[in-house]
Steps between C-alpha positions, in 0.01 A plus 500: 500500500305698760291264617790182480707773759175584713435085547858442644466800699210399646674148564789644651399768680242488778325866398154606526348475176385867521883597540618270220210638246622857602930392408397334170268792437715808596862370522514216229584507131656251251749775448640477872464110525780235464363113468631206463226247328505130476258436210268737559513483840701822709723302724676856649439819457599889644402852403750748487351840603669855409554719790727819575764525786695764704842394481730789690288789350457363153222260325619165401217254294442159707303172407281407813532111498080391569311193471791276474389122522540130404254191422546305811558168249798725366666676806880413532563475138631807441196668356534816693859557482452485123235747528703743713776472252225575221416795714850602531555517196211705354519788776914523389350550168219749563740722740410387834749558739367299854275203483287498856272233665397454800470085610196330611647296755827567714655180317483707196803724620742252500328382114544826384846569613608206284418721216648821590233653731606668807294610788554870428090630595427489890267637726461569886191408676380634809191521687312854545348530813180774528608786776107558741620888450319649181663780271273790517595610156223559299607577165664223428210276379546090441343416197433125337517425119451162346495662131751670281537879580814709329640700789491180726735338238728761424566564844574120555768523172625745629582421846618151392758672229661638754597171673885468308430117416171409439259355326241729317126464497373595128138649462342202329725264836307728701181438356540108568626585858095648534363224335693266704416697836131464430528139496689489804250736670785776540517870454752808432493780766623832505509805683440801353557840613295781303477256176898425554575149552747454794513117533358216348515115619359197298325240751340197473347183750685176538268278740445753805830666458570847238711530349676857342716347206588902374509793671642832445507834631638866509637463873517245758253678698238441208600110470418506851168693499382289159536222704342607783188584351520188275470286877216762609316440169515133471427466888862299546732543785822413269598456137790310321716731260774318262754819370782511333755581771694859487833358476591152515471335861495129699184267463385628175249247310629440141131569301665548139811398292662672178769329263701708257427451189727794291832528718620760307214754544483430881859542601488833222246627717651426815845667384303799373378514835847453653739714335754410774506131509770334328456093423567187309240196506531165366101454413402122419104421375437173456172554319563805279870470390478859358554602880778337559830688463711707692359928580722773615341804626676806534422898482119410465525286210518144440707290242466165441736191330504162443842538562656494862718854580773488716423531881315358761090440435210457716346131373159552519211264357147694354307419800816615745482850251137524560497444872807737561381764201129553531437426881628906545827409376680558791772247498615651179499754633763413741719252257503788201700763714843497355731433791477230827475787763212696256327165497544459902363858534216460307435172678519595891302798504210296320503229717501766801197705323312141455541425838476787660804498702895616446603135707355203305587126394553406113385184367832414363863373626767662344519296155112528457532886532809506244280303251182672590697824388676361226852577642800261603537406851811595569421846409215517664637442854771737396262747457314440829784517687593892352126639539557338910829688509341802355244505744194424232398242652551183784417120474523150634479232307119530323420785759540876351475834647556799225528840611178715485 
């Protein structure tokens, strides 16, 4: 089966054979692969790789979608959405809680939203331009690896646990990351301060540009110097760096999506993390019917029925749940409070955080904002109207100004 999955791969795929050798050689086994055969040709196939996730402070299992690909004589037949539902299936049954991928080509979004996917993983990329002033510091030392060392990757697990939602690199993923950097011609760097290691940034060459696709540090300063001495060293005046952002902000790239593959455990989480939220969802999954049904969190815990309670439900499909749940959860946030004016205050002094200002315009006429928060109209613009006469805050149609 190996070498059936390794010939389409190399047929679909336009990867360096030295890359494709190294997948098949450290990523691949028949264990992780899903085919689909016609005779005994493989006609589709995708690999279904175990990694760990942040998730709000805890560790959820995920199923990193890879390698996913058709026969060109059998695209548009429905081969892959039969293997995704294959692949579905299996991760429900081994525990997996968020299948991830990230798509090939920007078509691919809109493919994999059809299935439940939702843009949840995105990143920020900026340009780092060298400063002509040097930092005089001398004990803080840049160093280069290309092979595996233990304090270089338990400082990068580390740093990248603490990131609330994220994606985890596992010792043997790091491994392949080296491999895969020697190919490219790219390095890791740190800087070290009396055998303590203070930042670290993974960088690589595409064409004349580099690239830093990783980077993390103890301060802001050190990000700063790291990268500084990573222009001095490679004798470049700038370098491209592709983060994930701090807190969610305009003209983010999408670079990953995540679909939901165990609704339960997700929103059990989430309510664990959220003591104070108080919500009913309508969930409909079109490709795992074990999702759908209706969830009501409430004191940290979460119940669910196939049976519709009385009262009024947020009607959500999987990839809505994913997009709202895992990208911070932060509109969740907002729609669990209990009461319209909790779920007003929790909304205005975000958007005023996010955009740095106490006067700012929401994306939503009144009816948008009412179903954005889950809330009737009417009582929404009842509400309004009180927090103006109390003095909380002022507004014009979309155009807000709370009080600081």
């Amino acid at each position: 089966m190996r070498e059936q999955v390794k010939k389409l791969w190399k047929l679909c795929f336009n990867d360096s054979d030295e890359f494709t050798e190294m997948y098949f050689r450290l990523r691949y086994n028949n264990e992780v692969n899903i085919a689909i055969q016609s005779g005994e040709e493989v006609i589709a196939a995708l690999q279904i790789l175990p990694y760990p996730m942040t998730f709000g402070g805890k560790e959820i299992s995920t199923g990193y979608v890879s390698g996913a690909c058709t026969h060109p004589d059998y695209r548009n037949r429905g081969a892959m959405r039969e293997l995704l539902s294959q692949a579905f299936a299996r991760m429900q049954q081994n525990g997996v809680a968020v299948s991830t991928l990230i798509p090939a080509e920007p078509w691919l979004f809109d493919y994999y939203a059809g299935t439940g996917y939702a843009p949840v993983f995105k990143y920020a990329s900026t340009t780092f331009t060298a400063s002509d002033k040097t930092n005089s510091n001398e004990t803080v030392v840049l160093e280069k690896a290309n092979d595996y060392q233990e304090d270089i990757y338990s400082y990068l697990n580390r740093k990248m646990r603490e990131r609330p939602y994220c994606i985890q690199h596992t010792e043997t993923d790091f491994r392949v990351i080296l491999s895969d950097l020697q190919l490219s011609k790219g390095h890791v760097y740190t800087l070290n301060q009396s055998g303590r290691i203070l930042a670290l940034a993974i960088a690589y060459p595409a064409g004349s540009v580099w690239h830093v696709g990783e980077i993390v540090a103890e301060t802001p300063d050190m990000r700063t110097l790291l990268l500084q001495r990573i222009c001095k060293l490679l004798h470049i005046p700038s370098i491209q760096v592709s983060a994930p952002p701090a807190e969610e902000q305009e003209g983010l790239q999408p670079l990953g999506m995540a679909r939901i593959i165990n609704a339960k455990e997700i929103l059990q989480q989430y309510a664990a993390g959220h003591p104070e939220l108080e919500m009913s969802i309508a969930l409909t999954d079109q490709q795992l019917s074990t999702n759908s049904g209706y969830y009501y969190l409430n004191n940290g815990k979460c119940m669910s029925s196939a049976k519709r309670l009385p009262g009024r439900h947020l009607a959500l499909t999987i990839g809505e749940l994913a997009e709202k749940n895992l990208r911070f959860g932060e509109k969740l946030t907002h729609m669990g409070q209990r009461t319209t004016r909790a779920k007003l205050m929790s909304y205005f002094p975000a958007e005023a955080q996010r955009l740095g200002s106490y006067e700012f315009d929401i994306p939503f006429s009144r009816q948008q904002l009412a179903d954005y928060l889950a809330v009737e109209r009417s009582g929404l613009s009842l509400e309004l109207g009180k927090m103006r006469s109390e003095g909380l805050l002022d507004f014009h149609k979309s155009h807000f100004r709370s009080e600081e």
